[in-house]
Amino acid sequence: AQTVTQSQPEMSVQEAETVTLSCTYDTSESDYYLFWYKQPPSRQMILVIRQEAYKQQNATENRFSVNFQKAAKSFSLKISDSQLGDAAMYFCAVTYSGAGSYQLTFGKGTKLSVIP
Amino acid sequence: EAGVAQSPRYKIIEKRQSVAFWCNPISGHATLYWYQQILGQGPKLLIQFQNNGVVDDSQLPKDRFSAERLKGVDSTLKIQPAKLEDSAVYLCASSTTSYNEQFFGPGTRLTVL
């Protein structure tokens, strides 16, 4: 079974500053995928960034980047130049092929506040 | 491109009543998921369909929950009878394949009194 741990229930950042959200996971699989999803208040969950475990290069998407440490089973999200629209719940998730399906397991989330 | 549609957006029922949720995935997405998100937690997968077949329903409480995806497009999730602990947001998501990005609907917020 997979587990995902987000140790920071809440975080805050000043507008235009940088913040890092932590995530650790536990899986015995060697081939898996990692995701960060964003869930704004009363709005739909959307994908922020995706990382394939077999790739050593860290994924980046504009102001969002990850620090993927496979040996440590760590997958942190860095948000640069934070904007007010970044305020949301952020969920880390991992999936692997188990019994023929890719079951996505989510962490409990980190609530990010952006201070003007 | 239209997103994942869900209805109703909100539902309030009394315990022991039944309720049904509807989901229309993005056109062409073969994989459809139903998640339960309890307040303060991440979504938990209830059931996953590949076209109209069930791929994973290991976390679905089958004594009270049921789901179907007729013709491999729309899907319905039913709870009968509902319990207080079923109060949650029920999210539907779809994707082209199992390991690709999942696109989520707005969810249905269920309150069981």
mmCIF file with all atom_site columns, N, CA and C in Angstrom, chain B residues 8-58:
data_model
loop_
_atom_site.group_PDB
_atom_site.id
_atom_site.type_symbol
_atom_site.label_atom_id
_atom_site.label_alt_id
_atom_site.label_comp_id
_atom_site.label_asym_id
_atom_site.label_entity_id
_atom_site.label_seq_id
_atom_site.pdbx_PDB_ins_code
_atom_site.Cartn_x
_atom_site.Cartn_y
_atom_site.Cartn_z
_atom_site.occupancy
_atom_site.B_iso_or_equiv
_atom_site.pdbx_formal_charge
_atom_site.auth_seq_id
_atom_site.auth_comp_id
_atom_site.auth_asym_id
_atom_site.auth_atom_id
_atom_site.pdbx_PDB_model_num
ATOM 1   N N  . PRO B 1 8  ? -25.998 16.637 -8.583  1.00 0.00 ? 8  PRO B N  1
ATOM 2   C CA . PRO B 1 8  ? -26.149 18.040 -8.243  1.00 0.00 ? 8  PRO B CA 1
ATOM 3   C C  . PRO B 1 8  ? -24.878 18.592 -7.597  1.00 0.00 ? 8  PRO B C  1
ATOM 4   N N  . ARG B 1 9  ? -24.802 19.873 -7.362  1.00 0.00 ? 9  ARG B N  1
ATOM 5   C CA . ARG B 1 9  ? -23.647 20.458 -6.687  1.00 0.00 ? 9  ARG B CA 1
ATOM 6   C C  . ARG B 1 9  ? -23.754 20.306 -5.184  1.00 0.00 ? 9  ARG B C  1
ATOM 7   N N  . TYR B 1 10 ? -24.965 20.328 -4.683  1.00 0.00 ? 10 TYR B N  1
ATOM 8   C CA . TYR B 1 10 ? -25.196 20.188 -3.247  1.00 0.00 ? 10 TYR B CA 1
ATOM 9   C C  . TYR B 1 10 ? -26.401 19.278 -3.017  1.00 0.00 ? 10 TYR B C  1
ATOM 10  N N  . LYS B 1 11 ? -26.321 18.519 -1.931  1.00 0.00 ? 11 LYS B N  1
ATOM 11  C CA . LYS B 1 11 ? -27.430 17.638 -1.589  1.00 0.00 ? 11 LYS B CA 1
ATOM 12  C C  . LYS B 1 11 ? -27.470 17.463 -0.079  1.00 0.00 ? 11 LYS B C  1
ATOM 13  N N  . ILE B 1 12 ? -28.658 17.636 0.488   1.00 0.00 ? 12 ILE B N  1
ATOM 14  C CA . ILE B 1 12 ? -28.857 17.410 1.920   1.00 0.00 ? 12 ILE B CA 1
ATOM 15  C C  . ILE B 1 12 ? -29.925 16.342 2.064   1.00 0.00 ? 12 ILE B C  1
ATOM 16  N N  . ILE B 1 13 ? -29.591 15.285 2.792   1.00 0.00 ? 13 ILE B N  1
ATOM 17  C CA . ILE B 1 13 ? -30.550 14.203 3.013   1.00 0.00 ? 13 ILE B CA 1
ATOM 18  C C  . ILE B 1 13 ? -30.484 13.782 4.463   1.00 0.00 ? 13 ILE B C  1
ATOM 19  N N  . GLU B 1 14 ? -31.465 12.986 4.865   1.00 0.00 ? 14 GLU B N  1
ATOM 20  C CA . GLU B 1 14 ? -31.458 12.433 6.208   1.00 0.00 ? 14 GLU B CA 1
ATOM 21  C C  . GLU B 1 14 ? -30.859 11.033 6.138   1.00 0.00 ? 14 GLU B C  1
ATOM 22  N N  . LYS B 1 15 ? -30.297 10.614 7.267   1.00 0.00 ? 15 LYS B N  1
ATOM 23  C CA . LYS B 1 15 ? -29.693 9.277  7.293   1.00 0.00 ? 15 LYS B CA 1
ATOM 24  C C  . LYS B 1 15 ? -30.750 8.235  6.952   1.00 0.00 ? 15 LYS B C  1
ATOM 25  N N  . ARG B 1 16 ? -30.274 7.200  6.318   1.00 0.00 ? 16 ARG B N  1
ATOM 26  C CA . ARG B 1 16 ? -31.082 6.064  5.830   1.00 0.00 ? 16 ARG B CA 1
ATOM 27  C C  . ARG B 1 16 ? -31.781 6.367  4.507   1.00 0.00 ? 16 ARG B C  1
ATOM 28  N N  . GLN B 1 17 ? -31.719 7.619  4.043   1.00 0.00 ? 17 GLN B N  1
ATOM 29  C CA . GLN B 1 17 ? -32.252 7.903  2.708   1.00 0.00 ? 17 GLN B CA 1
ATOM 30  C C  . GLN B 1 17 ? -31.237 7.505  1.650   1.00 0.00 ? 17 GLN B C  1
ATOM 31  N N  . SER B 1 18 ? -31.673 7.499  0.417   1.00 0.00 ? 18 SER B N  1
ATOM 32  C CA . SER B 1 18 ? -30.780 7.184  -0.699  1.00 0.00 ? 18 SER B CA 1
ATOM 33  C C  . SER B 1 18 ? -30.499 8.449  -1.501  1.00 0.00 ? 18 SER B C  1
ATOM 34  N N  . VAL B 1 19 ? -29.374 8.428  -2.207  1.00 0.00 ? 19 VAL B N  1
ATOM 35  C CA . VAL B 1 19 ? -28.968 9.588  -3.011  1.00 0.00 ? 19 VAL B CA 1
ATOM 36  C C  . VAL B 1 19 ? -28.159 9.089  -4.200  1.00 0.00 ? 19 VAL B C  1
ATOM 37  N N  . ALA B 1 20 ? -28.223 9.833  -5.287  1.00 0.00 ? 20 ALA B N  1
ATOM 38  C CA . ALA B 1 20 ? -27.462 9.470  -6.483  1.00 0.00 ? 20 ALA B CA 1
ATOM 39  C C  . ALA B 1 20 ? -26.773 10.696 -7.039  1.00 0.00 ? 20 ALA B C  1
ATOM 40  N N  . PHE B 1 21 ? -25.553 10.484 -7.520  1.00 0.00 ? 21 PHE B N  1
ATOM 41  C CA . PHE B 1 21 ? -24.757 11.547 -8.123  1.00 0.00 ? 21 PHE B CA 1
ATOM 42  C C  . PHE B 1 21 ? -24.462 11.166 -9.572  1.00 0.00 ? 21 PHE B C  1
ATOM 43  N N  . TRP B 1 22 ? -24.377 12.187 -10.402 1.00 0.00 ? 22 TRP B N  1
ATOM 44  C CA . TRP B 1 22 ? -24.152 11.949 -11.836 1.00 0.00 ? 22 TRP B CA 1
ATOM 45  C C  . TRP B 1 22 ? -22.865 12.638 -12.281 1.00 0.00 ? 22 TRP B C  1
ATOM 46  N N  . CYS B 1 23 ? -22.149 11.992 -13.211 1.00 0.00 ? 23 CYS B N  1
ATOM 47  C CA . CYS B 1 23 ? -20.915 12.552 -13.732 1.00 0.00 ? 23 CYS B CA 1
ATOM 48  C C  . CYS B 1 23 ? -20.844 12.349 -15.234 1.00 0.00 ? 23 CYS B C  1
ATOM 49  N N  . ASN B 1 24 ? -20.468 13.391 -15.933 1.00 0.00 ? 24 ASN B N  1
ATOM 50  C CA . ASN B 1 24 ? -20.212 13.307 -17.370 1.00 0.00 ? 24 ASN B CA 1
ATOM 51  C C  . ASN B 1 24 ? -18.761 13.684 -17.612 1.00 0.00 ? 24 ASN B C  1
ATOM 52  N N  . PRO B 1 25 ? -17.914 12.734 -18.005 1.00 0.00 ? 25 PRO B N  1
ATOM 53  C CA . PRO B 1 25 ? -16.480 13.017 -18.149 1.00 0.00 ? 25 PRO B CA 1
ATOM 54  C C  . PRO B 1 25 ? -16.185 13.810 -19.416 1.00 0.00 ? 25 PRO B C  1
ATOM 55  N N  . ILE B 1 26 ? -14.932 14.171 -19.555 1.00 0.00 ? 26 ILE B N  1
ATOM 56  C CA . ILE B 1 26 ? -14.499 14.843 -20.770 1.00 0.00 ? 26 ILE B CA 1
ATOM 57  C C  . ILE B 1 26 ? -14.601 13.850 -21.934 1.00 0.00 ? 26 ILE B C  1
ATOM 58  N N  . SER B 1 27 ? -15.080 14.339 -23.059 1.00 0.00 ? 27 SER B N  1
ATOM 59  C CA . SER B 1 27 ? -15.282 13.484 -24.219 1.00 0.00 ? 27 SER B CA 1
ATOM 60  C C  . SER B 1 27 ? -13.985 12.780 -24.614 1.00 0.00 ? 27 SER B C  1
ATOM 61  N N  . GLY B 1 28 ? -14.073 11.471 -24.791 1.00 0.00 ? 28 GLY B N  1
ATOM 62  C CA . GLY B 1 28 ? -12.909 10.708 -25.211 1.00 0.00 ? 28 GLY B CA 1
ATOM 63  C C  . GLY B 1 28 ? -12.076 10.144 -24.081 1.00 0.00 ? 28 GLY B C  1
ATOM 64  N N  . HIS B 1 29 ? -12.369 10.534 -22.854 1.00 0.00 ? 29 HIS B N  1
ATOM 65  C CA . HIS B 1 29 ? -11.610 10.011 -21.712 1.00 0.00 ? 29 HIS B CA 1
ATOM 66  C C  . HIS B 1 29 ? -12.139 8.628  -21.346 1.00 0.00 ? 29 HIS B C  1
ATOM 67  N N  . ALA B 1 30 ? -11.250 7.646  -21.420 1.00 0.00 ? 30 ALA B N  1
ATOM 68  C CA . ALA B 1 30 ? -11.662 6.268  -21.179 1.00 0.00 ? 30 ALA B CA 1
ATOM 69  C C  . ALA B 1 30 ? -11.753 5.939  -19.685 1.00 0.00 ? 30 ALA B C  1
ATOM 70  N N  . THR B 1 31 ? -10.948 6.635  -18.894 1.00 0.00 ? 31 THR B N  1
ATOM 71  C CA . THR B 1 31 ? -10.880 6.299  -17.471 1.00 0.00 ? 31 THR B CA 1
ATOM 72  C C  . THR B 1 31 ? -11.686 7.299  -16.649 1.00 0.00 ? 31 THR B C  1
ATOM 73  N N  . LEU B 1 32 ? -12.511 6.793  -15.763 1.00 0.00 ? 32 LEU B N  1
ATOM 74  C CA . LEU B 1 32 ? -13.348 7.627  -14.910 1.00 0.00 ? 32 LEU B CA 1
ATOM 75  C C  . LEU B 1 32 ? -13.194 7.176  -13.465 1.00 0.00 ? 32 LEU B C  1
ATOM 76  N N  . TYR B 1 33 ? -13.131 8.155  -12.574 1.00 0.00 ? 33 TYR B N  1
ATOM 77  C CA . TYR B 1 33 ? -12.900 7.895  -11.162 1.00 0.00 ? 33 TYR B CA 1
ATOM 78  C C  . TYR B 1 33 ? -13.968 8.585  -10.306 1.00 0.00 ? 33 TYR B C  1
ATOM 79  N N  . TRP B 1 34 ? -14.312 7.948  -9.220  1.00 0.00 ? 34 TRP B N  1
ATOM 80  C CA . TRP B 1 34 ? -15.121 8.581  -8.170  1.00 0.00 ? 34 TRP B CA 1
ATOM 81  C C  . TRP B 1 34 ? -14.275 8.608  -6.895  1.00 0.00 ? 34 TRP B C  1
ATOM 82  N N  . TYR B 1 35 ? -14.196 9.808  -6.293  1.00 0.00 ? 35 TYR B N  1
ATOM 83  C CA . TYR B 1 35 ? -13.465 9.984  -5.049  1.00 0.00 ? 35 TYR B CA 1
ATOM 84  C C  . TYR B 1 35 ? -14.414 10.505 -3.969  1.00 0.00 ? 35 TYR B C  1
ATOM 85  N N  . GLN B 1 36 ? -14.081 10.184 -2.734  1.00 0.00 ? 36 GLN B N  1
ATOM 86  C CA . GLN B 1 36 ? -14.750 10.766 -1.568  1.00 0.00 ? 36 GLN B CA 1
ATOM 87  C C  . GLN B 1 36 ? -13.727 11.653 -0.852  1.00 0.00 ? 36 GLN B C  1
ATOM 88  N N  . GLN B 1 37 ? -14.094 12.917 -0.626  1.00 0.00 ? 37 GLN B N  1
ATOM 89  C CA . GLN B 1 37 ? -13.201 13.826 0.083   1.00 0.00 ? 37 GLN B CA 1
ATOM 90  C C  . GLN B 1 37 ? -13.906 14.327 1.338   1.00 0.00 ? 37 GLN B C  1
ATOM 91  N N  . ILE B 1 38 ? -13.488 13.787 2.478   1.00 0.00 ? 38 ILE B N  1
ATOM 92  C CA . ILE B 1 38 ? -14.007 14.228 3.762   1.00 0.00 ? 38 ILE B CA 1
ATOM 93  C C  . ILE B 1 38 ? -13.280 15.501 4.164   1.00 0.00 ? 38 ILE B C  1
ATOM 94  N N  . LEU B 1 39 ? -13.979 16.398 4.827   1.00 0.00 ? 39 LEU B N  1
ATOM 95  C CA . LEU B 1 39 ? -13.425 17.695 5.204   1.00 0.00 ? 39 LEU B CA 1
ATOM 96  C C  . LEU B 1 39 ? -12.081 17.545 5.908   1.00 0.00 ? 39 LEU B C  1
ATOM 97  N N  . GLY B 1 40 ? -11.086 18.250 5.396   1.00 0.00 ? 40 GLY B N  1
ATOM 98  C CA . GLY B 1 40 ? -9.761  18.242 6.017   1.00 0.00 ? 40 GLY B CA 1
ATOM 99  C C  . GLY B 1 40 ? -8.865  17.109 5.560   1.00 0.00 ? 40 GLY B C  1
ATOM 100 N N  . GLN B 1 41 ? -9.324  16.329 4.594   1.00 0.00 ? 41 GLN B N  1
ATOM 101 C CA . GLN B 1 41 ? -8.524  15.210 4.106   1.00 0.00 ? 41 GLN B CA 1
ATOM 102 C C  . GLN B 1 41 ? -8.376  15.282 2.587   1.00 0.00 ? 41 GLN B C  1
ATOM 103 N N  . GLY B 1 42 ? -7.448  14.496 2.082   1.00 0.00 ? 42 GLY B N  1
ATOM 104 C CA . GLY B 1 42 ? -7.307  14.379 0.642   1.00 0.00 ? 42 GLY B CA 1
ATOM 105 C C  . GLY B 1 42 ? -8.356  13.434 0.076   1.00 0.00 ? 42 GLY B C  1
ATOM 106 N N  . PRO B 1 43 ? -8.583  13.503 -1.216  1.00 0.00 ? 43 PRO B N  1
ATOM 107 C CA . PRO B 1 43 ? -9.565  12.600 -1.837  1.00 0.00 ? 43 PRO B CA 1
ATOM 108 C C  . PRO B 1 43 ? -9.154  11.140 -1.685  1.00 0.00 ? 43 PRO B C  1
ATOM 109 N N  . LYS B 1 44 ? -10.143 10.281 -1.506  1.00 0.00 ? 44 LYS B N  1
ATOM 110 C CA . LYS B 1 44 ? -9.920  8.840  -1.425  1.00 0.00 ? 44 LYS B CA 1
ATOM 111 C C  . LYS B 1 44 ? -10.677 8.181  -2.565  1.00 0.00 ? 44 LYS B C  1
ATOM 112 N N  . LEU B 1 45 ? -9.960  7.367  -3.345  1.00 0.00 ? 45 LEU B N  1
ATOM 113 C CA . LEU B 1 45 ? -10.577 6.706  -4.485  1.00 0.00 ? 45 LEU B CA 1
ATOM 114 C C  . LEU B 1 45 ? -11.627 5.705  -4.026  1.00 0.00 ? 45 LEU B C  1
ATOM 115 N N  . LEU B 1 46 ? -12.815 5.805  -4.606  1.00 0.00 ? 46 LEU B N  1
ATOM 116 C CA . LEU B 1 46 ? -13.865 4.828  -4.334  1.00 0.00 ? 46 LEU B CA 1
ATOM 117 C C  . LEU B 1 46 ? -13.909 3.768  -5.428  1.00 0.00 ? 46 LEU B C  1
ATOM 118 N N  . ILE B 1 47 ? -13.896 4.210  -6.684  1.00 0.00 ? 47 ILE B N  1
ATOM 119 C CA . ILE B 1 47 ? -14.020 3.277  -7.797  1.00 0.00 ? 47 ILE B CA 1
ATOM 120 C C  . ILE B 1 47 ? -13.402 3.881  -9.037  1.00 0.00 ? 47 ILE B C  1
ATOM 121 N N  . GLN B 1 48 ? -12.821 3.020  -9.867  1.00 0.00 ? 48 GLN B N  1
ATOM 122 C CA . GLN B 1 48 ? -12.205 3.440  -11.126 1.00 0.00 ? 48 GLN B CA 1
ATOM 123 C C  . GLN B 1 48 ? -12.764 2.579  -12.250 1.00 0.00 ? 48 GLN B C  1
ATOM 124 N N  . PHE B 1 49 ? -13.207 3.239  -13.332 1.00 0.00 ? 49 PHE B N  1
ATOM 125 C CA . PHE B 1 49 ? -13.710 2.561  -14.523 1.00 0.00 ? 49 PHE B CA 1
ATOM 126 C C  . PHE B 1 49 ? -12.728 2.750  -15.675 1.00 0.00 ? 49 PHE B C  1
ATOM 127 N N  . GLN B 1 50 ? -12.586 1.722  -16.470 1.00 0.00 ? 50 GLN B N  1
ATOM 128 C CA . GLN B 1 50 ? -11.903 1.827  -17.746 1.00 0.00 ? 50 GLN B CA 1
ATOM 129 C C  . GLN B 1 50 ? -12.962 1.494  -18.779 1.00 0.00 ? 50 GLN B C  1
ATOM 130 N N  . ASN B 1 51 ? -13.347 2.513  -19.559 1.00 0.00 ? 51 ASN B N  1
ATOM 131 C CA . ASN B 1 51 ? -14.537 2.398  -20.426 1.00 0.00 ? 51 ASN B CA 1
ATOM 132 C C  . ASN B 1 51 ? -15.731 2.037  -19.536 1.00 0.00 ? 51 ASN B C  1
ATOM 133 N N  . ASN B 1 52 ? -16.426 0.951  -19.752 1.00 0.00 ? 52 ASN B N  1
ATOM 134 C CA . ASN B 1 52 ? -17.566 0.649  -18.879 1.00 0.00 ? 52 ASN B CA 1
ATOM 135 C C  . ASN B 1 52 ? -17.279 -0.493 -17.920 1.00 0.00 ? 52 ASN B C  1
ATOM 136 N N  . GLY B 1 53 ? -16.010 -0.875 -17.794 1.00 0.00 ? 53 GLY B N  1
ATOM 137 C CA . GLY B 1 53 ? -15.637 -1.936 -16.875 1.00 0.00 ? 53 GLY B CA 1
ATOM 138 C C  . GLY B 1 53 ? -14.969 -1.402 -15.617 1.00 0.00 ? 53 GLY B C  1
ATOM 139 N N  . VAL B 1 54 ? -15.188 -2.066 -14.488 1.00 0.00 ? 54 VAL B N  1
ATOM 140 C CA . VAL B 1 54 ? -14.591 -1.669 -13.219 1.00 0.00 ? 54 VAL B CA 1
ATOM 141 C C  . VAL B 1 54 ? -13.153 -2.183 -13.141 1.00 0.00 ? 54 VAL B C  1
ATOM 142 N N  . VAL B 1 55 ? -12.214 -1.272 -12.890 1.00 0.00 ? 55 VAL B N  1
ATOM 143 C CA . VAL B 1 55 ? -10.804 -1.635 -12.760 1.00 0.00 ? 55 VAL B CA 1
ATOM 144 C C  . VAL B 1 55 ? -10.441 -1.817 -11.295 1.00 0.00 ? 55 VAL B C  1
ATOM 145 N N  . ASP B 1 56 ? -10.982 -0.943 -10.433 1.00 0.00 ? 56 ASP B N  1
ATOM 146 C CA . ASP B 1 56 ? -10.633 -0.987 -9.021  1.00 0.00 ? 56 ASP B CA 1
ATOM 147 C C  . ASP B 1 56 ? -11.799 -0.467 -8.210  1.00 0.00 ? 56 ASP B C  1
ATOM 148 N N  . ASP B 1 57 ? -12.343 -1.287 -7.350  1.00 0.00 ? 57 ASP B N  1
ATOM 149 C CA . ASP B 1 57 ? -13.395 -0.841 -6.417  1.00 0.00 ? 57 ASP B CA 1
ATOM 150 C C  . ASP B 1 57 ? -13.094 -1.346 -5.019  1.00 0.00 ? 57 ASP B C  1
ATOM 151 N N  . SER B 1 58 ? -11.794 -1.505 -4.726  1.00 0.00 ? 58 SER B N  1
ATOM 152 C CA . SER B 1 58 ? -11.384 -2.098 -3.464  1.00 0.00 ? 58 SER B CA 1
ATOM 153 C C  . SER B 1 58 ? -11.764 -1.250 -2.247  1.00 0.00 ? 58 SER B C  1
#
